[in-house]
Amino acid sequence: MNAKKTAEPSPEHIARSDRKRLAAEEGARALADVERQAIAVRANMTRLREVREAKEAADAALRTTLPAHAPKKRPRKPPR
């Protein structure tokens, strides 16, 4: 084995380090994108939950103001 290191890195070493650097940058960008999407999904879920709860509250208030419906009686079948 050669114990000495050359002062200049080989072209393979430069290419390998460039690939590693690019992969790290792309990975960081991908993680940031995933985090942004997760934040957007949580914000949308919160918005939809608030809309649903407001609608349920409005429906409940409407039900209390309307008179209760009497259940319909089932007509009897005429005997044969």
MMTF fields as JSON, N, C-alpha, C and O atoms, coordinates in Angstrom:
{
  "mmtfVersion": "1.0.0",
  "mmtfProducer": "UNKNOWN",
  "numBonds": 319,
  "numAtoms": 320,
  "numGroups": 80,
  "numChains": 1,
  "numModels": 1,
  "chainsPerModel": [1],
  "groupsPerChain": [80],
  "chainIdList": ["A"],
  "bondAtomList": [4, 2, 8, 6, 12, 10, 16, 14, 20, 18, 24, 22, 28, 26, 32, 30, 36, 34, 40, 38, 44, 42, 48, 46, 52, 50, 56, 54, 60, 58, 64, 62, 68, 66, 72, 70, 76, 74, 80, 78, 84, 82, 88, 86, 92, 90, 96, 94, 100, 98, 104, 102, 108, 106, 112, 110, 116, 114, 120, 118, 124, 122, 128, 126, 132, 130, 136, 134, 140, 138, 144, 142, 148, 146, 152, 150, 156, 154, 160, 158, 164, 162, 168, 166, 172, 170, 176, 174, 180, 178, 184, 182, 188, 186, 192, 190, 196, 194, 200, 198, 204, 202, 208, 206, 212, 210, 216, 214, 220, 218, 224, 222, 228, 226, 232, 230, 236, 234, 240, 238, 244, 242, 248, 246, 252, 250, 256, 254, 260, 258, 264, 262, 268, 266, 272, 270, 276, 274, 280, 278, 284, 282, 288, 286, 292, 290, 296, 294, 300, 298, 304, 302, 308, 306, 312, 310, 316, 314],
  "bondOrderList": [1, 1, 1, 1, 1, 1, 1, 1, 1, 1, 1, 1, 1, 1, 1, 1, 1, 1, 1, 1, 1, 1, 1, 1, 1, 1, 1, 1, 1, 1, 1, 1, 1, 1, 1, 1, 1, 1, 1, 1, 1, 1, 1, 1, 1, 1, 1, 1, 1, 1, 1, 1, 1, 1, 1, 1, 1, 1, 1, 1, 1, 1, 1, 1, 1, 1, 1, 1, 1, 1, 1, 1, 1, 1, 1, 1, 1, 1, 1],
  "groupList": [{"groupName": "MET", "atomNameList": ["N", "CA", "C", "O"], "elementList": ["N", "C", "C", "O"], "formalChargeList": [0, 0, 0, 0], "bondAtomList": [1, 0, 2, 1, 3, 2], "bondOrderList": [1, 1, 2], "singleLetterCode": "M", "chemCompType": "L-PEPTIDE LINKING"}, {"groupName": "ASN", "atomNameList": ["N", "CA", "C", "O"], "elementList": ["N", "C", "C", "O"], "formalChargeList": [0, 0, 0, 0], "bondAtomList": [1, 0, 2, 1, 3, 2], "bondOrderList": [1, 1, 2], "singleLetterCode": "N", "chemCompType": "L-PEPTIDE LINKING"}, {"groupName": "ALA", "atomNameList": ["N", "CA", "C", "O"], "elementList": ["N", "C", "C", "O"], "formalChargeList": [0, 0, 0, 0], "bondAtomList": [1, 0, 2, 1, 3, 2], "bondOrderList": [1, 1, 2], "singleLetterCode": "A", "chemCompType": "L-PEPTIDE LINKING"}, {"groupName": "LYS", "atomNameList": ["N", "CA", "C", "O"], "elementList": ["N", "C", "C", "O"], "formalChargeList": [0, 0, 0, 0], "bondAtomList": [1, 0, 2, 1, 3, 2], "bondOrderList": [1, 1, 2], "singleLetterCode": "K", "chemCompType": "L-PEPTIDE LINKING"}, {"groupName": "THR", "atomNameList": ["N", "CA", "C", "O"], "elementList": ["N", "C", "C", "O"], "formalChargeList": [0, 0, 0, 0], "bondAtomList": [1, 0, 2, 1, 3, 2], "bondOrderList": [1, 1, 2], "singleLetterCode": "T", "chemCompType": "L-PEPTIDE LINKING"}, {"groupName": "GLU", "atomNameList": ["N", "CA", "C", "O"], "elementList": ["N", "C", "C", "O"], "formalChargeList": [0, 0, 0, 0], "bondAtomList": [1, 0, 2, 1, 3, 2], "bondOrderList": [1, 1, 2], "singleLetterCode": "E", "chemCompType": "L-PEPTIDE LINKING"}, {"groupName": "PRO", "atomNameList": ["N", "CA", "C", "O"], "elementList": ["N", "C", "C", "O"], "formalChargeList": [0, 0, 0, 0], "bondAtomList": [1, 0, 2, 1, 3, 2], "bondOrderList": [1, 1, 2], "singleLetterCode": "P", "chemCompType": "L-PEPTIDE LINKING"}, {"groupName": "SER", "atomNameList": ["N", "CA", "C", "O"], "elementList": ["N", "C", "C", "O"], "formalChargeList": [0, 0, 0, 0], "bondAtomList": [1, 0, 2, 1, 3, 2], "bondOrderList": [1, 1, 2], "singleLetterCode": "S", "chemCompType": "L-PEPTIDE LINKING"}, {"groupName": "HIS", "atomNameList": ["N", "CA", "C", "O"], "elementList": ["N", "C", "C", "O"], "formalChargeList": [0, 0, 0, 0], "bondAtomList": [1, 0, 2, 1, 3, 2], "bondOrderList": [1, 1, 2], "singleLetterCode": "H", "chemCompType": "L-PEPTIDE LINKING"}, {"groupName": "ILE", "atomNameList": ["N", "CA", "C", "O"], "elementList": ["N", "C", "C", "O"], "formalChargeList": [0, 0, 0, 0], "bondAtomList": [1, 0, 2, 1, 3, 2], "bondOrderList": [1, 1, 2], "singleLetterCode": "I", "chemCompType": "L-PEPTIDE LINKING"}, {"groupName": "ARG", "atomNameList": ["N", "CA", "C", "O"], "elementList": ["N", "C", "C", "O"], "formalChargeList": [0, 0, 0, 0], "bondAtomList": [1, 0, 2, 1, 3, 2], "bondOrderList": [1, 1, 2], "singleLetterCode": "R", "chemCompType": "L-PEPTIDE LINKING"}, {"groupName": "ASP", "atomNameList": ["N", "CA", "C", "O"], "elementList": ["N", "C", "C", "O"], "formalChargeList": [0, 0, 0, 0], "bondAtomList": [1, 0, 2, 1, 3, 2], "bondOrderList": [1, 1, 2], "singleLetterCode": "D", "chemCompType": "L-PEPTIDE LINKING"}, {"groupName": "LEU", "atomNameList": ["N", "CA", "C", "O"], "elementList": ["N", "C", "C", "O"], "formalChargeList": [0, 0, 0, 0], "bondAtomList": [1, 0, 2, 1, 3, 2], "bondOrderList": [1, 1, 2], "singleLetterCode": "L", "chemCompType": "L-PEPTIDE LINKING"}, {"groupName": "GLY", "atomNameList": ["N", "CA", "C", "O"], "elementList": ["N", "C", "C", "O"], "formalChargeList": [0, 0, 0, 0], "bondAtomList": [1, 0, 2, 1, 3, 2], "bondOrderList": [1, 1, 2], "singleLetterCode": "G", "chemCompType": "PEPTIDE LINKING"}, {"groupName": "VAL", "atomNameList": ["N", "CA", "C", "O"], "elementList": ["N", "C", "C", "O"], "formalChargeList": [0, 0, 0, 0], "bondAtomList": [1, 0, 2, 1, 3, 2], "bondOrderList": [1, 1, 2], "singleLetterCode": "V", "chemCompType": "L-PEPTIDE LINKING"}, {"groupName": "GLN", "atomNameList": ["N", "CA", "C", "O"], "elementList": ["N", "C", "C", "O"], "formalChargeList": [0, 0, 0, 0], "bondAtomList": [1, 0, 2, 1, 3, 2], "bondOrderList": [1, 1, 2], "singleLetterCode": "Q", "chemCompType": "L-PEPTIDE LINKING"}],
  "groupTypeList": [0, 1, 2, 3, 3, 4, 2, 5, 6, 7, 6, 5, 8, 9, 2, 10, 7, 11, 10, 3, 10, 12, 2, 2, 5, 5, 13, 2, 10, 2, 12, 2, 11, 14, 5, 10, 15, 2, 9, 2, 14, 10, 2, 1, 0, 4, 10, 12, 10, 5, 14, 10, 5, 2, 3, 5, 2, 2, 11, 2, 2, 12, 10, 4, 4, 12, 6, 2, 8, 2, 6, 3, 3, 10, 6, 10, 3, 6, 6, 10],
  "groupIdList": [1, 2, 3, 4, 5, 6, 7, 8, 9, 10, 11, 12, 13, 14, 15, 16, 17, 18, 19, 20, 21, 22, 23, 24, 25, 26, 27, 28, 29, 30, 31, 32, 33, 34, 35, 36, 37, 38, 39, 40, 41, 42, 43, 44, 45, 46, 47, 48, 49, 50, 51, 52, 53, 54, 55, 56, 57, 58, 59, 60, 61, 62, 63, 64, 65, 66, 67, 68, 69, 70, 71, 72, 73, 74, 75, 76, 77, 78, 79, 80],
  "secStructList": [7, 7, 7, 7, 7, 7, 1, 1, 7, 7, 2, 2, 2, 2, 2, 2, 2, 2, 2, 2, 2, 2, 2, 2, 2, 2, 2, 2, 2, 2, 2, 2, 2, 2, 2, 2, 2, 2, 2, 2, 2, 2, 2, 2, 2, 2, 2, 2, 2, 2, 2, 2, 2, 2, 2, 2, 2, 2, 2, 2, 2, 2, 2, 2, 2, 1, 7, 7, 7, 7, 7, 7, 7, 7, 7, 7, 7, 7, 7, 7],
  "xCoordList": [0.838, 0.0, 0.879, 2.003, 0.313, 1.028, 0.655, -0.511, 1.602, 1.35, 1.308, 0.778, 1.846, 1.871, 0.549, -0.077, 0.151, -1.023, -0.531, 0.399, -1.165, -0.765, -1.41, -2.423, -0.839, -1.349, -2.662, -3.534, -2.814, -4.037, -4.914, -4.421, -6.222, -7.108, -7.301, -7.209, -7.564, -7.749, -9.095, -9.968, -9.267, -10.549, -11.705, -12.83, -11.43, -12.472, -12.896, -14.081, -11.922, -12.213, -13.044, -13.993, -12.695, -13.436, -14.865, -15.812, -15.027, -16.36, -17.193, -18.373, -16.579, -17.282, -17.72, -18.854, -16.837, -17.189, -18.27, -19.123, -18.246, -19.301, -20.645, -21.666, -20.639, -21.892, -22.433, -23.638, -21.549, -21.978, -22.554, -23.579, -21.894, -22.356, -23.724, -24.627, -23.871, -25.153, -26.263, -27.388, -25.946, -26.944, -27.376, -28.557, -26.419, -26.751, -27.63, -28.582, -27.311, -28.12, -29.53, -30.506, -29.643, -30.955, -31.76, -32.972, -31.086, -31.766, -32.301, -33.422, -31.506, -31.959, -33.154, -34.111, -33.093, -34.218, -35.468, -36.569, -35.304, -36.448, -37.073, -38.296, -36.245, -36.772, -37.504, -38.557, -36.973, -37.634, -38.973, -39.954, -39.014, -40.253, -41.298, -42.468, -40.883, -41.805, -42.341, -43.528, -41.488, -41.921, -42.912, -43.902, -42.653, -43.587, -44.943, -45.984, -44.927, -46.19, -46.929, -48.153, -46.204, -46.834, -47.469, -48.561, -46.796, -47.345, -48.614, -49.599, -48.6, -49.779, -50.941, -52.086, -50.665, -51.716, -52.318, -53.537, -51.465, -51.981, -52.811, -53.834, -52.386, -53.15, -54.503, -55.515, -54.536, -55.793, -56.706, -57.914, -56.143, -56.945, -57.56, -58.721, -56.787, -57.293, -58.428, -59.456, -58.242, -59.276, -60.552, -61.645, -60.416, -61.586, -62.277, -63.505, -61.505, -62.096, -62.92, -64.02, -62.384, -63.118, -64.408, -65.444, -64.35, -65.556, -66.582, -67.767, -66.127, -67.044, -67.684, -68.893, -66.869, -67.409, -68.389, -69.397, -68.116, -69.043, -70.357, -71.43, -70.277, -71.496, -72.284, -73.51, -71.589, -72.282, -72.955, -74.07, -72.294, -72.888, -74.112, -75.121, -74.026, -75.171, -76.329, -77.482, -76.038, -77.079, -77.735, -78.953, -76.928, -77.47, -78.354, -79.41, -77.935, -78.747, -80.05, -81.1, -79.999, -81.195, -82.141, -83.355, -81.603, -82.438, -83.16, -84.29, -82.527, -83.179, -84.291, -85.235, -84.219, -85.262, -86.44, -87.558, -86.224, -87.313, -88.076, -87.496, -89.382, -90.13, -89.699, -89.276, -89.821, -89.414, -90.431, -91.635, -89.959, -90.841, -91.386, -90.666, -92.682, -93.281, -92.983, -93.098, -92.611, -92.33, -93.601, -94.689, -93.452, -94.601, -95.061, -94.264, -96.375, -96.895, -96.934, -97.279, -96.579, -96.608, -98.061, -98.786, -98.457, -99.853, -99.985, -99.099, -101.111, -101.357, -101.786, -102.491, -101.346, -101.788, -103.21, -103.529, -104.033, -105.399, -105.389, -104.653, -106.169, -106.176, -106.743, -107.582, -106.335, -106.815, -107.953, -108.474],
  "yCoordList": [-1.177, 0.0, 1.235, 1.258, 2.218, 3.476, 4.31, 4.672, 4.618, 5.362, 6.861, 7.601, 7.324, 8.755, 9.181, 8.433, 10.401, 10.975, 12.066, 12.806, 12.15, 13.198, 14.512, 14.511, 15.604, 16.916, 17.206, 17.872, 16.723, 16.97, 15.726, 14.614, 15.909, 14.742, 14.247, 15.008, 12.974, 12.373, 12.821, 13.273, 12.7, 13.06, 12.216, 12.703, 10.959, 10.106, 10.631, 10.646, 11.056, 11.597, 12.875, 13.072, 13.734, 14.982, 14.669, 15.273, 13.737, 13.373, 12.779, 13.103, 11.908, 11.278, 12.321, 12.281, 13.248, 14.282, 15.208, 15.678, 15.476, 16.295, 15.583, 16.197, 14.264, 13.509, 13.499, 13.644, 13.328, 13.332, 14.686, 14.759, 15.754, 17.105, 17.365, 17.889, 16.99, 17.189, 16.358, 16.833, 15.125, 14.271, 14.865, 14.834, 15.406, 16.019, 17.253, 17.469, 18.058, 19.254, 18.87, 19.465, 17.879, 17.436, 16.828, 17.026, 16.093, 15.513, 16.588, 16.481, 17.629, 18.719, 19.432, 19.782, 19.646, 20.287, 19.413, 19.921, 18.111, 17.195, 17.189, 17.213, 17.159, 17.185, 18.488, 18.477, 19.606, 20.891, 20.916, 21.453, 20.334, 20.288, 19.427, 19.801, 18.302, 17.42, 18.133, 18.034, 18.839, 19.567, 20.671, 20.872, 21.391, 22.43, 21.823, 22.382, 20.68, 20.023, 19.561, 19.675, 19.046, 18.592, 19.769, 19.64, 20.906, 22.098, 22.534, 22.898, 22.502, 22.894, 21.941, 22.38, 20.658, 19.672, 19.899, 19.855, 20.142, 20.392, 21.664, 21.707, 22.7, 23.95, 23.719, 24.236, 22.96, 22.673, 21.834, 22.07, 20.861, 20.042, 20.896, 20.703, 21.843, 22.738, 23.591, 23.762, 24.127, 24.953, 24.139, 24.606, 22.926, 22.087, 21.689, 21.621, 21.428, 21.077, 22.245, 22.048, 23.471, 24.646, 24.835, 25.171, 24.622, 24.745, 23.701, 24.007, 22.463, 21.387, 21.673, 21.509, 22.104, 22.388, 23.546, 23.52, 24.57, 25.687, 25.221, 25.645, 24.35, 23.829, 22.975, 23.069, 22.145, 21.312, 22.178, 21.876, 23.256, 24.157, 24.858, 25.018, 25.276, 25.924, 24.942, 25.311, 23.705, 22.688, 22.41, 22.256, 22.347, 22.098, 23.26, 23.043, 24.495, 25.655, 25.647, 26.002, 25.256, 25.196, 24.118, 24.318, 22.989, 21.907, 22.323, 21.895, 23.147, 23.564, 24.563, 24.643, 25.323, 26.311, 25.684, 26.188, 24.609, 23.971, 23.032, 22.444, 22.894, 21.931, 20.51, 20.207, 19.66, 18.267, 17.579, 17.79, 16.786, 16.053, 14.829, 14.098, 14.644, 13.438, 12.295, 12.469, 11.161, 10.051, 9.651, 9.623, 9.349, 8.95, 7.56, 6.665, 7.425, 6.106, 5.293, 5.787, 4.053, 3.169, 2.767, 2.367, 2.883, 2.47, 0.956, 0.174, 0.598, -0.832, -1.425, -0.805, -2.616, -3.319, -3.821, -4.333, -3.669, -4.192, -5.716, -6.381, -6.263, -7.736, -8.367, -7.759, -9.51, -10.217, -11.103, -11.767],
  "zCoordList": [0.0, 0.0, 0.0, 0.502, -0.574, -0.638, 0.581, 0.74, 1.432, 2.658, 2.409, 3.237, 1.302, 1.016, 0.38, -0.371, 0.706, 0.061, -0.861, -0.542, -1.995, -2.921, -2.496, -1.797, -2.907, -2.538, -3.255, -2.696, -4.47, -5.229, -5.205, -5.39, -4.976, -4.995, -6.426, -7.388, -6.53, -7.847, -8.429, -7.688, -9.736, -10.35, -9.807, -9.69, -9.477, -8.911, -7.539, -7.208, -6.755, -5.424, -5.545, -4.786, -6.487, -6.693, -7.129, -6.625, -8.056, -8.531, -7.404, -7.261, -6.601, -5.49, -4.466, -3.987, -4.13, -3.149, -3.703, -2.95, -5.017, -5.623, -5.549, -5.238, -5.841, -5.764, -4.342, -4.134, -3.361, -1.965, -1.576, -0.899, -2.004, -1.674, -2.308, -1.656, -3.594, -4.275, -3.629, -3.474, -3.255, -2.61, -1.272, -0.927, -0.522, 0.765, 0.564, 1.314, -0.446, -0.714, -1.16, -0.705, -2.047, -2.502, -1.359, -1.27, -0.493, 0.663, 1.585, 2.081, 1.82, 2.68, 2.046, 2.736, 0.722, 0.031, 0.113, 0.326, -0.055, -0.005, 1.39, 1.523, 2.416, 3.783, 4.057, 4.694, 3.591, 3.78, 3.051, 3.565, 1.854, 1.086, 1.795, 1.867, 2.306, 3.035, 4.272, 4.579, 4.972, 6.164, 5.793, 6.496, 4.689, 4.245, 3.904, 4.25, 3.226, 2.88, 4.134, 4.208, 5.111, 6.349, 7.083, 7.636, 7.091, 7.738, 7.014, 7.657, 5.685, 4.908, 5.165, 5.269, 5.267, 5.531, 6.914, 7.077, 7.912, 9.262, 9.315, 9.999, 8.602, 8.567, 7.906, 8.379, 6.833, 6.153, 7.043, 7.086, 7.75, 8.652, 9.748, 10.11, 10.28, 11.313, 10.764, 11.42, 9.56, 8.938, 8.726, 9.043, 8.192, 7.942, 9.25, 9.299, 10.304, 11.588, 12.12, 12.635, 11.996, 12.465, 11.678, 12.252, 10.371, 9.55, 9.957, 10.09, 10.156, 10.547, 11.897, 12.061, 12.875, 14.207, 14.169, 14.876, 13.354, 13.224, 12.612, 13.043, 11.611, 10.979, 11.966, 12.028, 12.735, 13.722, 14.773, 15.197, 15.206, 16.191, 15.611, 16.298, 14.349, 13.706, 13.558, 13.777, 13.19, 13.067, 14.42, 14.503, 15.474, 16.808, 17.241, 17.836, 16.95, 17.309, 16.514, 17.05, 15.274, 14.447, 14.96, 14.974, 15.379, 15.904, 17.176, 17.412, 17.994, 19.243, 18.968, 19.755, 17.893, 17.599, 16.867, 16.972, 16.136, 15.416, 16.342, 17.254, 16.104, 16.93, 16.593, 15.477, 17.59, 17.391, 16.489, 16.629, 15.596, 14.704, 15.432, 16.111, 15.26, 15.817, 14.85, 13.637, 15.356, 14.443, 13.697, 14.272, 12.437, 11.635, 12.057, 12.338, 12.088, 12.396, 11.133, 10.059, 11.276, 10.12, 9.864, 10.776, 8.619, 8.338, 8.518, 8.173, 9.064, 9.243, 7.922, 7.126, 7.725, 6.518, 6.759, 7.832, 5.768, 5.959, 6.074, 5.345, 6.951, 7.073, 5.83, 5.165, 5.507, 4.295, 4.598, 3.701]
}
